[in-house]
mmCIF file of C-alpha atoms in Angstrom:
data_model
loop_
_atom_site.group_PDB
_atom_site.id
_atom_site.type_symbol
_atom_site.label_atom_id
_atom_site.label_comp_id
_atom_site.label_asym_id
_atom_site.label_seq_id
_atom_site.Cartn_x
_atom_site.Cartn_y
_atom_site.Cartn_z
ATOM 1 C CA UNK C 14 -42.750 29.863 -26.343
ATOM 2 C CA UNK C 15 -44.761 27.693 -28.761
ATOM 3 C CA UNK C 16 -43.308 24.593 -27.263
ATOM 4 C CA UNK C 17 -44.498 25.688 -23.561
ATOM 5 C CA UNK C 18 -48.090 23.496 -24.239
ATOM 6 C CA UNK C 19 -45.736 20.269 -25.392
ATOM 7 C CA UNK C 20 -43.353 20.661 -22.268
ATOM 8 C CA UNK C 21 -46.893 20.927 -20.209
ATOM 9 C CA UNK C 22 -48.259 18.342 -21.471
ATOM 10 C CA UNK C 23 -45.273 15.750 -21.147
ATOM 11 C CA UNK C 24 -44.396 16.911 -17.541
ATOM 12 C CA UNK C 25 -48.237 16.504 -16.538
ATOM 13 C CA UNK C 26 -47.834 12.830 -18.315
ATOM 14 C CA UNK C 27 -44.798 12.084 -16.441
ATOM 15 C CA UNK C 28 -46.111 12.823 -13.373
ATOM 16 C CA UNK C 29 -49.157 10.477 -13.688
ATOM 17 C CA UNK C 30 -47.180 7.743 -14.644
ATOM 18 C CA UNK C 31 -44.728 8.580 -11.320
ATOM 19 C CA UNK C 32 -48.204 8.180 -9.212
ATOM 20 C CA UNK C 33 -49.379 5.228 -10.610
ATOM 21 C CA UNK C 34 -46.767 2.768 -11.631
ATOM 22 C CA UNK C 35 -46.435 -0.215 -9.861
ATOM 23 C CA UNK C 36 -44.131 -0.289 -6.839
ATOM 24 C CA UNK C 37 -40.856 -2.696 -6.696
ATOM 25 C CA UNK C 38 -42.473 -5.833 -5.773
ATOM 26 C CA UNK C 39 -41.238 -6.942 -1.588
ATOM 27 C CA UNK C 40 -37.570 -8.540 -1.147
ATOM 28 C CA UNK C 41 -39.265 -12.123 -0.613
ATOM 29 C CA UNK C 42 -39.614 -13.326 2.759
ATOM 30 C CA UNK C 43 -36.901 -15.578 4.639
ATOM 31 C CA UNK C 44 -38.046 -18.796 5.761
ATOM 32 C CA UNK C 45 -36.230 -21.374 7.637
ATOM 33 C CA UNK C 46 -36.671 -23.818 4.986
ATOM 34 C CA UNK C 47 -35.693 -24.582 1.518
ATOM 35 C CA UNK C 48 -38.713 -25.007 0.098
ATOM 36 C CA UNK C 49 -42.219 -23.351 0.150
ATOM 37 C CA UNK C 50 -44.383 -24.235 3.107
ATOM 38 C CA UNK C 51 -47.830 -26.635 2.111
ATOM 39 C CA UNK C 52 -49.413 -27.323 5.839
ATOM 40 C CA UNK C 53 -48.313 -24.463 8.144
ATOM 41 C CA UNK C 54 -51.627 -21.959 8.622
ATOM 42 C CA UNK C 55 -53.564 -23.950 5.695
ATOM 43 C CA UNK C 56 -56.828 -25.890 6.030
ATOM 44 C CA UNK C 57 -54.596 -29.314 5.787
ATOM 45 C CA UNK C 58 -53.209 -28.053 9.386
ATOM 46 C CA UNK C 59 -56.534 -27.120 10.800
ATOM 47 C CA UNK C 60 -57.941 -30.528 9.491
ATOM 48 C CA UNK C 61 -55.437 -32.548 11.439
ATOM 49 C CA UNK C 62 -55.353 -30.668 14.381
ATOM 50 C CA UNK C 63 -58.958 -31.024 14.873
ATOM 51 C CA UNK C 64 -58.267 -34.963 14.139
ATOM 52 C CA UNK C 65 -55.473 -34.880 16.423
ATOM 53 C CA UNK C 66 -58.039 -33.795 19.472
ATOM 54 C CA UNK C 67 -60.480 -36.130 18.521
ATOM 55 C CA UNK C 68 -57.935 -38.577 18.746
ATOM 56 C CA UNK C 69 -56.777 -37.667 21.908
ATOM 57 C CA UNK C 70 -60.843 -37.183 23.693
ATOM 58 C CA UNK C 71 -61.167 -41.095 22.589
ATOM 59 C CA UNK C 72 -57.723 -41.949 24.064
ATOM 60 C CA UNK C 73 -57.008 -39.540 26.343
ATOM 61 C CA UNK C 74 -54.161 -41.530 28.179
ATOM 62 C CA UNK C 75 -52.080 -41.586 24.948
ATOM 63 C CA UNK C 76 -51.173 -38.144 24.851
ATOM 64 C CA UNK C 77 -51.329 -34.516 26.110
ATOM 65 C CA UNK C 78 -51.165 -31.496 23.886
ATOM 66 C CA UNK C 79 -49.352 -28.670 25.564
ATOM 67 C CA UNK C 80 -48.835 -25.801 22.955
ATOM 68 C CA UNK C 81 -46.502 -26.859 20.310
ATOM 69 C CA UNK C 82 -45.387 -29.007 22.502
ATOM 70 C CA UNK C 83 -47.051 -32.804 22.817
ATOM 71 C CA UNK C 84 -45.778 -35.474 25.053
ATOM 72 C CA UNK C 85 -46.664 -39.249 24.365
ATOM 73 C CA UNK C 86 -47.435 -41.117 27.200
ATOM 74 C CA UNK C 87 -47.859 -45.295 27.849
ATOM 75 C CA UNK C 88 -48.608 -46.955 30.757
ATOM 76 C CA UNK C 89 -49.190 -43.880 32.571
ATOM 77 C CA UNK C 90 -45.396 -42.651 32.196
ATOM 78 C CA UNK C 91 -44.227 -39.870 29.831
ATOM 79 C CA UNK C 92 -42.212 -42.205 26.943
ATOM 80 C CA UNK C 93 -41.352 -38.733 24.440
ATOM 81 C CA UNK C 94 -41.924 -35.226 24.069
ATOM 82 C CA UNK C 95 -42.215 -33.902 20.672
ATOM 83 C CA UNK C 96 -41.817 -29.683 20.077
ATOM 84 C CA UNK C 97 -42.315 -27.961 17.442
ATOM 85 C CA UNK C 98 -39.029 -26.720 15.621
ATOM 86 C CA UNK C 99 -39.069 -23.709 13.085
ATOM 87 C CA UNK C 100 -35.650 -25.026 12.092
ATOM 88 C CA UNK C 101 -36.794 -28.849 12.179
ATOM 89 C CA UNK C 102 -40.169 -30.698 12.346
ATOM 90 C CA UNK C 103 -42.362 -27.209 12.376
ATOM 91 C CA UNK C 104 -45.536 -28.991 13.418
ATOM 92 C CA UNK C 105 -45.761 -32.439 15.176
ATOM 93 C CA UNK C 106 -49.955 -33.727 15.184
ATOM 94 C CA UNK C 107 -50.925 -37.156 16.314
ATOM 95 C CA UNK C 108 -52.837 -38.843 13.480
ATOM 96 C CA UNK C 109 -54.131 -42.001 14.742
ATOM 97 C CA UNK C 110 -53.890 -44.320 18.099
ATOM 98 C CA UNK C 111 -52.867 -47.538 16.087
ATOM 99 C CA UNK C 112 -53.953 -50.664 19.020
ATOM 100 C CA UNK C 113 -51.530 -53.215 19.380
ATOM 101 C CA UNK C 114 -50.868 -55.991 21.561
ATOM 102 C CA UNK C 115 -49.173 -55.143 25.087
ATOM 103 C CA UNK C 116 -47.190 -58.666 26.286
ATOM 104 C CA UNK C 117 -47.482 -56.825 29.905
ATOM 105 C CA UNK C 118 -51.069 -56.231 30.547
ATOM 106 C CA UNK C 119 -52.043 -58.965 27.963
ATOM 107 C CA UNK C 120 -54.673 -56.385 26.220
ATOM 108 C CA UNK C 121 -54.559 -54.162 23.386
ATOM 109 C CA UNK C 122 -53.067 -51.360 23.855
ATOM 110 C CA UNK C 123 -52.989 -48.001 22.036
ATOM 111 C CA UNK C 124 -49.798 -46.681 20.604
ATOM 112 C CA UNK C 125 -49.397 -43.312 18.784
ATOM 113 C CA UNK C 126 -48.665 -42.439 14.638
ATOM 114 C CA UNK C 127 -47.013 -39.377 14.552
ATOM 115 C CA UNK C 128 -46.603 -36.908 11.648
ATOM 116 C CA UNK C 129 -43.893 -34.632 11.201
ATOM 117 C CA UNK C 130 -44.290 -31.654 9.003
ATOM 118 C CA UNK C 131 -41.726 -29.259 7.744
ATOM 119 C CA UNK C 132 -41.791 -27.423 4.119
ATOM 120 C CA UNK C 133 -43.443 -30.163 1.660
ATOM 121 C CA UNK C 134 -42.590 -33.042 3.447
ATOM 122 C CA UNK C 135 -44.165 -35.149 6.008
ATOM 123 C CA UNK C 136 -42.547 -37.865 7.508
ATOM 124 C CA UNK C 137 -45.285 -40.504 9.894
ATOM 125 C CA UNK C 138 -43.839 -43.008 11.980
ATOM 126 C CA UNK C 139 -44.979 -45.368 15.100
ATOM 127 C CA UNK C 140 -44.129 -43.987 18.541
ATOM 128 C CA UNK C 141 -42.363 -47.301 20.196
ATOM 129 C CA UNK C 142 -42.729 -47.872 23.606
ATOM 130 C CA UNK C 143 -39.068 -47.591 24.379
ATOM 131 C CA UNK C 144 -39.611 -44.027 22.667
ATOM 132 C CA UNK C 145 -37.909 -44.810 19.433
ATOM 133 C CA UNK C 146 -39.360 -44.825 16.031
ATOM 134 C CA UNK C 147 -40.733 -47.190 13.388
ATOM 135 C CA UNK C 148 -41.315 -44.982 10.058
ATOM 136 C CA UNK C 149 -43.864 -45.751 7.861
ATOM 137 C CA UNK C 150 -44.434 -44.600 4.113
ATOM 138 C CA UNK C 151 -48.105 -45.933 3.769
ATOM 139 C CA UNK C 152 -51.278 -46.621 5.541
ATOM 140 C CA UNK C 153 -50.559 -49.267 8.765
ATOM 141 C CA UNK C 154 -53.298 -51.474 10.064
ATOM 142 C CA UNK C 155 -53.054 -53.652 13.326
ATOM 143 C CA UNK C 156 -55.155 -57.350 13.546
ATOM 144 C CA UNK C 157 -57.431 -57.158 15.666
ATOM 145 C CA UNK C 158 -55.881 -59.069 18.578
ATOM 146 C CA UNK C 159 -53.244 -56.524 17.551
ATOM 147 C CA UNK C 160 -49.963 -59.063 17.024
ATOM 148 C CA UNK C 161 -49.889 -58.229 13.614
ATOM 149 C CA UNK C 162 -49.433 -54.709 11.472
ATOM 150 C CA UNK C 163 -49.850 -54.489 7.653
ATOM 151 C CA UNK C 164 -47.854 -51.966 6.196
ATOM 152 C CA UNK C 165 -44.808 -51.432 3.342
ATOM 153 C CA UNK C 166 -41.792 -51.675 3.790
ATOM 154 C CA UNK C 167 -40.213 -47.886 4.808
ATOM 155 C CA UNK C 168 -36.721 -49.081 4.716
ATOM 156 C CA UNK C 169 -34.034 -47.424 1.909
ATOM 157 C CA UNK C 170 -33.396 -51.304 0.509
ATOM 158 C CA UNK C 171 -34.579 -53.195 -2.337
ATOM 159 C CA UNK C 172 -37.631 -53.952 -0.773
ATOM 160 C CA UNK C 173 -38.415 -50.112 0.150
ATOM 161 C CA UNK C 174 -42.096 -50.069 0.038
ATOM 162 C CA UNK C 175 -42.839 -53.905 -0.673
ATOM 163 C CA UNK C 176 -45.873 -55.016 1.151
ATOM 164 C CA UNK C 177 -45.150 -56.319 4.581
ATOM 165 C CA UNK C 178 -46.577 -57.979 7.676
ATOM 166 C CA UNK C 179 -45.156 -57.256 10.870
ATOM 167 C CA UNK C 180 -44.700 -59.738 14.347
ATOM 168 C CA UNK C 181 -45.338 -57.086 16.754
ATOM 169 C CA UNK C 182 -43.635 -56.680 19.425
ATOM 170 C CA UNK C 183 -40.843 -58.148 17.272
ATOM 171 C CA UNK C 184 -41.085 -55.496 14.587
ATOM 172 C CA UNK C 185 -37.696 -57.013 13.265
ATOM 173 C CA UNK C 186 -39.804 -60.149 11.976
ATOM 174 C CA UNK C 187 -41.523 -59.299 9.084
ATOM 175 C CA UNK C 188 -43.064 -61.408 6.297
ATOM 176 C CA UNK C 189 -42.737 -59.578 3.009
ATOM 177 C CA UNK C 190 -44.271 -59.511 -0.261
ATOM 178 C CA UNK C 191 -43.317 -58.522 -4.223
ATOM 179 C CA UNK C 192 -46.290 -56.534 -4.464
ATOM 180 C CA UNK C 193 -47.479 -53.304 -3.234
ATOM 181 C CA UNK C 194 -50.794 -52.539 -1.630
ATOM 182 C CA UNK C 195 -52.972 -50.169 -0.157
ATOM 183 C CA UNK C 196 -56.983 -49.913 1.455
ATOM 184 C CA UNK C 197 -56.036 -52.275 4.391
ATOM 185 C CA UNK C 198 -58.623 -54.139 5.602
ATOM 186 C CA UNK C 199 -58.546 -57.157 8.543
ATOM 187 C CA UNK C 200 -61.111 -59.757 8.552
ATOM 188 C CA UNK C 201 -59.668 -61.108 11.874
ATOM 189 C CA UNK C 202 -56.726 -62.089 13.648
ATOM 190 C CA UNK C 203 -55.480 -64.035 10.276
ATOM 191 C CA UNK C 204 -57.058 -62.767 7.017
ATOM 192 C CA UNK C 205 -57.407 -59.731 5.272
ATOM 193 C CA UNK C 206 -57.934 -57.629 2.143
ATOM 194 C CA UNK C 207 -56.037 -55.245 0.370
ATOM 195 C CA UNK C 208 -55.380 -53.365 -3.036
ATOM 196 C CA UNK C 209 -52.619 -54.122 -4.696
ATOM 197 C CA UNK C 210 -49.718 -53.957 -7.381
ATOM 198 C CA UNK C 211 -47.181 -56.089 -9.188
ATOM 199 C CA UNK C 212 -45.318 -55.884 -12.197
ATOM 200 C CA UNK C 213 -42.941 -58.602 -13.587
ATOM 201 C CA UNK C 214 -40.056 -56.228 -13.627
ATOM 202 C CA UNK C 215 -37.040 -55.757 -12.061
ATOM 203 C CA UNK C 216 -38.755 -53.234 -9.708
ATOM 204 C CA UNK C 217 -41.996 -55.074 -9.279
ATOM 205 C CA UNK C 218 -42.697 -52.812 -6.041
ATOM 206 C CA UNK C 219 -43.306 -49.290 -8.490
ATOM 207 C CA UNK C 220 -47.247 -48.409 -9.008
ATOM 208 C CA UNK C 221 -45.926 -45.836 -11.713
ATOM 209 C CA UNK C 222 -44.316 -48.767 -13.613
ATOM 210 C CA UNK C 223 -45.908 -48.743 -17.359
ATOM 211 C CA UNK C 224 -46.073 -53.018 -16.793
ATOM 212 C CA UNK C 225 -47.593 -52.436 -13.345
ATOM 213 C CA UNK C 226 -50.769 -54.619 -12.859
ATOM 214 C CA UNK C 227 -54.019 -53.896 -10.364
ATOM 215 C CA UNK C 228 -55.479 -56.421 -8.591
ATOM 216 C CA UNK C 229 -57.792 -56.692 -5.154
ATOM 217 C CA UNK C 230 -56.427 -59.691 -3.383
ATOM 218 C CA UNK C 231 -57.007 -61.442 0.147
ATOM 219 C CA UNK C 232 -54.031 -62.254 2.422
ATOM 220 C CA UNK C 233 -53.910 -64.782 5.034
ATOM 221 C CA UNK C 234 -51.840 -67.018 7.045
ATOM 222 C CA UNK C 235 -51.454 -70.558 6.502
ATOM 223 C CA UNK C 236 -49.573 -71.826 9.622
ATOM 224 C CA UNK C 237 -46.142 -70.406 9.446
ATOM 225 C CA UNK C 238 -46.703 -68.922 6.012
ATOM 226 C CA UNK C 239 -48.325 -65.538 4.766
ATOM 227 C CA UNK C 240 -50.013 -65.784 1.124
ATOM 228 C CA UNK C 241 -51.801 -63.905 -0.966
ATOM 229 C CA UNK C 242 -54.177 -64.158 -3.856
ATOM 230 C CA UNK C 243 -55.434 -61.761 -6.151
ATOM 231 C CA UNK C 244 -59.524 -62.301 -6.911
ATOM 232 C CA UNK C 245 -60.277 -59.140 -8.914
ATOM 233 C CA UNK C 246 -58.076 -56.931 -11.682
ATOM 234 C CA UNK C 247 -58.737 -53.581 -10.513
ATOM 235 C CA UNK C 248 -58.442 -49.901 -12.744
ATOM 236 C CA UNK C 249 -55.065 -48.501 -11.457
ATOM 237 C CA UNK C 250 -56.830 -45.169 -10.145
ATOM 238 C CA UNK C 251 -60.227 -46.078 -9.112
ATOM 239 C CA UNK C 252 -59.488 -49.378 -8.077
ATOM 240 C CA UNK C 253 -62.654 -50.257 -9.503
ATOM 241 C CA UNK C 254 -62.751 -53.998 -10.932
ATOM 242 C CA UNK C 255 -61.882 -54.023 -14.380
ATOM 243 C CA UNK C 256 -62.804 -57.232 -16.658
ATOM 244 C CA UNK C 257 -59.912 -59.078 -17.878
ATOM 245 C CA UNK C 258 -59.189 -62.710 -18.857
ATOM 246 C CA UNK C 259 -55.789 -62.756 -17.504
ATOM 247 C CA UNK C 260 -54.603 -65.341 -14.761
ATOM 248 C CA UNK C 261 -54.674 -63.871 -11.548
ATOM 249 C CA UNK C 262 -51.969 -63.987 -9.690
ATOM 250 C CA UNK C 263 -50.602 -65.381 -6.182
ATOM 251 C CA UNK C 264 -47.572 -64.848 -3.913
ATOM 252 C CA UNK C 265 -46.156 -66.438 -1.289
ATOM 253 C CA UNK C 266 -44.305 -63.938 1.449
ATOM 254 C CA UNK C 267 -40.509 -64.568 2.345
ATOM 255 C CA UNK C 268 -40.054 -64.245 6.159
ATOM 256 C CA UNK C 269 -37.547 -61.954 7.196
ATOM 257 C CA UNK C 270 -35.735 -60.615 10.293
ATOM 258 C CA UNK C 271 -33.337 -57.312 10.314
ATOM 259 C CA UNK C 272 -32.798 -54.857 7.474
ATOM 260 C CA UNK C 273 -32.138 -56.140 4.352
ATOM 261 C CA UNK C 274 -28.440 -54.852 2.650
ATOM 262 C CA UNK C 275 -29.007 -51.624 1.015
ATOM 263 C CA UNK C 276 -28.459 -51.163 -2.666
#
């Protein structure tokens, strides 16, 4: 009987412990992708859905929103409709009405850059007016008579994300560069500025390259013949101009026309 207070005591114990101990954590939740979700229900989805409608109130004959469904529409005629897939592209969202050149009605005329996210990935292309796609990987930015888009290269070939001018409507003609570049900006119809990258290497395209060299340079076209030259080294983060007493460097495009042979 001189145990009874010990027994007691370790039963009351065990019973506190069986009321508060932590309860086997939730079998995890099935998605229908392979990796973990980063736009669906964040503030990066409510962000470009507001864009996407302020898009569409200045342009309102690009597009109509119906749901999760959004049909693209030129000319007046439905070209594509996009829908949301929970086993595909979970949320399609207009990002920008790029204006480019229309050989019909002779004006500029908007066309639509599409996102498509699903898990961590988003892939952006150009909505063509025959309904196909042209993918880009970086910023794109028309002339303004719109017969000319700046972009890289979103190919899988050597020159995946070299720095390229497009002929539009003949996106297969394309004048390309050894550099890449970024913060697009037109002067007009034949000139404009960009930030960019180079590094005498075999990959000379790769920002993340240790030889990789900054530089803000001006593009333009000299009859036939796109050029660039660099006027400031720039910090490779900030793009701020950074003193140096290096040469600066200048390239001269190669025209192109198809797809270059993959590796």
């Amino acid at each position: 009987m001189r145990f009874t207070p010990l027994l007691l005591t370790v039963a009351l114990v065990a019973t506190a412990y069986a009321c508060t101990k932590p309860k086997d954590p939730a079998p995890p939740v099935a998605h229908s992708d392979i990796t973990p979700n980063s736009f669906i229900g964040t503030p990066r989805e409510a962000a470009a859905k507001l864009n996407e409608s302020l898009v569409l109130r200045d342009h309102p004959e690009l597009a109509a929103r119906h749901g999760d469904a959004i049909v693209i529409r030129y000319a007046g005629q439905d070209v594509v409709t996009y829908t949301d897939d929970p086993k595909g592209c979970m949320r399609y969202v207009i990002e920008r009405a790029v204006m480019v050149y229309d050989p019909k009605t002779g004006r500029r005329e908007p066309i639509a850059l599409v996102a498509c996210h699903f898990g961590v990935t988003t892939n952006r292309y150009l909505v063509m007016p025959d309904s196909g796609k042209y993918a880009v990987t970086d910023d794109v930015a028309a002339s303004p008579d719109g017969r000319f888009l700046a972009t890289s290269d979103s190919t899988v070939t050597p020159s995946r994300g070299a720095f390229i001018i497009i002929d539009w409507p003949t996106v297969e003609t394309r004048a390309e560069f050894p550099a890449g570049c970024t913060h697009l900006t037109w002067q007009d119809d034949r000139n404009l500025t960009a930030d960019c990258w180079h590094a005498d290497t075999p990959n000379p395209l790769n920002p993340n390259e240790s030889e990789a060299r900054f530089f803000h340079a001006k593009v333009w076209r000299d009859g036939g013949v796109w050029r660039m030259q660099a006027l400031q080294w720039v910090h490779p983060e900030t793009f701020a101009p950074r003193a140096s007493a290096e040469p600066l460097p200048k390239f001269t495009a190669v025209n192109k026309t198809g797809v270059d042979a993959p590796v």
